Amino acid sequence: LYFGLARDLCPQEYQAVANHVTTDEAVATAVIAKPSEGFRTMMESARKNNEEWNALKEAVSNKAREVGSDLEGIWKTLEDGRMEWLAAVSAAHPLKKLLKDALEKDGATSSAGDVSDAMMVWIYALCVSIPSLQPAANTWATVVGMDDHRNPLKGYKTELWDPRREEWKPLDLGAQEAAERGGTTLQDAWNA
């Protein structure tokens, strides 16, 4: 988030960090090999470049102080939400790919019911990786008789995965809120 603000507010400091990121082989490798990891790898690379990164953060912080903004508090909340979301999306990505491939293979990508069922499994997988939603995910795993909480398809029973069940609500709402903290929506993340 500092990076995005710096582009407009502190172009000199931004350019120093951007030069580092665009020449970092780890970033290029991640973007090509696993696009879902590209943003995270880019930010990790920027932060490893301590001198330029610290100068960028200080320049943005100075601008915030000039206008009386609690940038640190705002950024911590936003950055934590973004990183939490990215970790959850990355962890659930292989399952999402498997589910979408199965929908494609079965010709069910236009079937609202099948897509909804697949998204429920994916949303559950997201929630397993979001610390505040893990208790609700554990409850759901028990409700649907899941043997392995990390493998929701093992022993999957369609009739138990009913989004109208009261135990589903905290996962559904929690995942939507996590997506928003991460700067997106569940539907956009599913479609990506």
Coordinates of C-alpha atoms in Angstrom, one line a residue:
L1 CA 0.0 0.0 0.0
Y2 CA 2.9 2.3 0.7
F3 CA 4.1 1.4 -2.8
G4 CA 0.9 2.5 -4.5
L5 CA 0.8 5.8 -2.6
A6 CA 4.4 6.5 -3.2
R7 CA 3.9 6.2 -7.0
D8 CA 1.8 9.4 -6.9
L9 CA 3.1 11.2 -3.8
C10 CA 6.8 10.3 -3.8
P11 CA 7.9 9.4 -7.3
Q12 CA 11.7 9.5 -6.6
E13 CA 11.4 7.0 -3.8
Y14 CA 8.9 4.9 -5.7
Q15 CA 11.2 4.6 -8.7
A16 CA 14.1 3.4 -6.6
V17 CA 12.0 0.5 -5.2
A18 CA 10.4 -0.2 -8.6
N19 CA 13.8 -0.5 -10.2
H20 CA 14.8 -3.2 -7.6
V21 CA 11.5 -5.1 -8.0
T22 CA 11.6 -5.2 -11.8
T23 CA 15.1 -6.5 -11.9
D24 CA 14.6 -9.2 -9.2
E25 CA 14.6 -12.6 -10.8
A26 CA 12.5 -14.1 -8.0
V27 CA 9.7 -11.8 -8.9
A28 CA 9.9 -12.7 -12.6
T29 CA 10.0 -16.4 -11.8
A30 CA 7.0 -16.2 -9.5
V31 CA 4.9 -14.2 -11.9
I32 CA 5.6 -16.7 -14.7
A33 CA 5.5 -19.9 -12.7
K34 CA 2.6 -19.1 -10.3
P35 CA 0.8 -15.8 -11.1
S36 CA -1.2 -16.1 -7.8
E37 CA 2.1 -15.6 -6.0
G38 CA 3.3 -12.7 -8.1
F39 CA 2.0 -9.8 -5.9
R40 CA 3.2 -11.4 -2.7
T41 CA 6.7 -12.0 -4.2
M42 CA 6.9 -8.5 -5.5
M43 CA 6.1 -7.0 -2.1
E44 CA 8.5 -9.3 -0.3
S45 CA 11.2 -8.2 -2.8
A46 CA 10.5 -4.6 -2.3
R47 CA 10.7 -5.0 1.5
K48 CA 14.0 -6.9 1.3
N49 CA 15.5 -3.8 -0.4
N50 CA 15.7 -2.2 3.1
E51 CA 17.4 1.1 2.3
E52 CA 15.1 2.1 -0.5
W53 CA 12.0 0.6 1.1
N54 CA 12.6 2.5 4.3
A55 CA 13.1 5.7 2.4
L56 CA 9.9 5.1 0.5
K57 CA 7.9 4.4 3.8
E58 CA 9.4 7.5 5.4
A59 CA 8.6 9.8 2.5
V60 CA 5.0 8.5 2.4
S61 CA 4.7 8.8 6.3
N62 CA 6.0 12.4 6.1
K63 CA 3.3 13.3 3.6
A64 CA 0.7 11.7 5.8
R65 CA 1.9 13.7 8.9
E66 CA 1.7 16.9 6.8
V67 CA -2.1 16.3 6.4
G68 CA -2.7 14.9 9.9
S69 CA -3.4 11.3 8.8
D70 CA -2.9 8.2 11.0
L71 CA -1.3 6.4 8.1
E72 CA 0.4 3.7 10.3
G73 CA -2.9 2.6 11.9
I74 CA -4.8 2.6 8.6
W75 CA -2.0 0.8 6.7
K76 CA -1.5 -1.9 9.4
T77 CA -5.2 -2.8 9.2
L78 CA -5.2 -2.8 5.3
E79 CA -1.9 -4.5 4.9
D80 CA -2.7 -7.2 7.4
G81 CA -6.0 -7.8 5.6
R82 CA -4.3 -8.0 2.2
M83 CA -1.6 -10.3 3.4
E84 CA -4.1 -12.6 5.2
W85 CA -6.2 -12.7 2.1
L86 CA -3.3 -13.5 -0.2
A87 CA -2.2 -16.3 2.0
A88 CA -5.7 -17.8 2.1
V89 CA -6.1 -17.5 -1.7
S90 CA -2.7 -19.0 -2.3
A91 CA -3.4 -21.9 0.0
A92 CA -6.8 -22.6 -1.6
H93 CA -5.6 -22.1 -5.2
P94 CA -4.8 -25.8 -6.0
L95 CA -8.3 -26.8 -4.8
K96 CA -9.9 -24.0 -6.7
K97 CA -8.1 -25.1 -9.9
L98 CA -9.2 -28.7 -9.3
L99 CA -12.8 -27.6 -8.8
K100 CA -12.9 -25.4 -11.8
D101 CA -11.3 -28.1 -14.0
A102 CA -13.9 -30.6 -12.8
L103 CA -16.7 -28.1 -13.7
E104 CA -15.2 -27.6 -17.1
K105 CA -14.7 -31.3 -17.7
D106 CA -18.4 -32.0 -16.7
G107 CA -19.6 -29.1 -18.9
A108 CA -21.1 -27.5 -15.7
T109 CA -19.5 -24.1 -15.8
S110 CA -22.9 -22.6 -16.5
S111 CA -24.8 -24.6 -13.9
A112 CA -25.5 -22.3 -11.0
G113 CA -26.0 -25.2 -8.6
D114 CA -22.7 -26.9 -9.5
V115 CA -20.8 -23.7 -9.4
S116 CA -22.3 -22.8 -6.1
D117 CA -21.3 -26.2 -4.7
A118 CA -17.8 -25.8 -5.9
M119 CA -17.5 -22.3 -4.5
M120 CA -18.7 -23.5 -1.1
V121 CA -15.8 -26.0 -1.0
W122 CA -13.4 -23.3 -2.1
I123 CA -14.8 -20.8 0.5
Y124 CA -14.3 -23.5 3.2
A125 CA -10.7 -23.9 2.1
L126 CA -10.2 -20.2 2.3
C127 CA -11.6 -20.1 5.8
V128 CA -9.2 -22.8 7.0
S129 CA -6.3 -20.5 6.2
I130 CA -7.8 -17.4 7.9
P131 CA -7.1 -17.5 11.6
S132 CA -10.2 -15.8 12.8
L133 CA -12.4 -18.1 10.7
Q134 CA -10.7 -21.4 11.7
P135 CA -13.1 -22.1 14.6
A136 CA -16.1 -21.7 12.2
A137 CA -14.3 -23.9 9.6
N138 CA -13.8 -26.6 12.2
T139 CA -17.4 -26.4 13.2
W140 CA -18.4 -26.8 9.5
A141 CA -16.1 -29.7 9.0
T142 CA -17.8 -31.5 11.9
V143 CA -21.3 -30.6 10.6
V144 CA -20.6 -32.1 7.2
G145 CA -18.8 -35.2 8.6
M146 CA -15.4 -34.2 7.1
D147 CA -12.7 -36.8 8.0
D148 CA -9.8 -34.6 6.9
H149 CA -10.2 -30.8 7.6
R150 CA -7.5 -30.0 5.0
N151 CA -9.2 -32.2 2.3
P152 CA -12.9 -31.2 2.0
L153 CA -13.4 -33.4 -1.0
K154 CA -12.5 -36.6 0.8
G155 CA -15.8 -38.2 1.8
Y156 CA -17.7 -35.2 0.4
K157 CA -21.5 -35.5 0.9
T158 CA -23.4 -33.1 -1.3
E159 CA -26.5 -33.2 0.8
L160 CA -24.7 -32.0 3.9
W161 CA -23.1 -29.0 2.2
D162 CA -26.2 -26.8 2.4
P163 CA -25.6 -23.1 2.4
R164 CA -28.9 -22.6 4.3
R165 CA -27.4 -24.3 7.4
E166 CA -26.8 -21.8 10.2
E167 CA -23.2 -23.1 10.6
W168 CA -22.4 -22.0 7.1
K169 CA -23.2 -18.3 7.7
P170 CA -20.0 -17.4 9.6
L171 CA -17.9 -18.9 6.8
D172 CA -19.8 -17.2 4.0
L173 CA -19.8 -13.8 5.7
G174 CA -16.3 -14.1 7.1
A175 CA -14.9 -15.0 3.7
Q176 CA -16.7 -12.1 2.1
E177 CA -15.2 -9.7 4.7
A178 CA -11.8 -11.2 4.3
A179 CA -12.0 -10.7 0.5
E180 CA -13.0 -7.1 1.0
R181 CA -10.1 -6.6 3.4
G182 CA -7.9 -8.0 0.7
G183 CA -9.2 -5.5 -1.8
T184 CA -11.5 -7.8 -3.8
T185 CA -14.8 -9.8 -3.7
L186 CA -15.3 -13.5 -3.5
Q187 CA -16.8 -13.6 -7.0
D188 CA -13.9 -11.8 -8.5
A189 CA -11.4 -14.0 -6.7
W190 CA -13.3 -17.1 -7.9
N191 CA -13.3 -15.8 -11.5
A192 CA -9.5 -14.9 -11.4

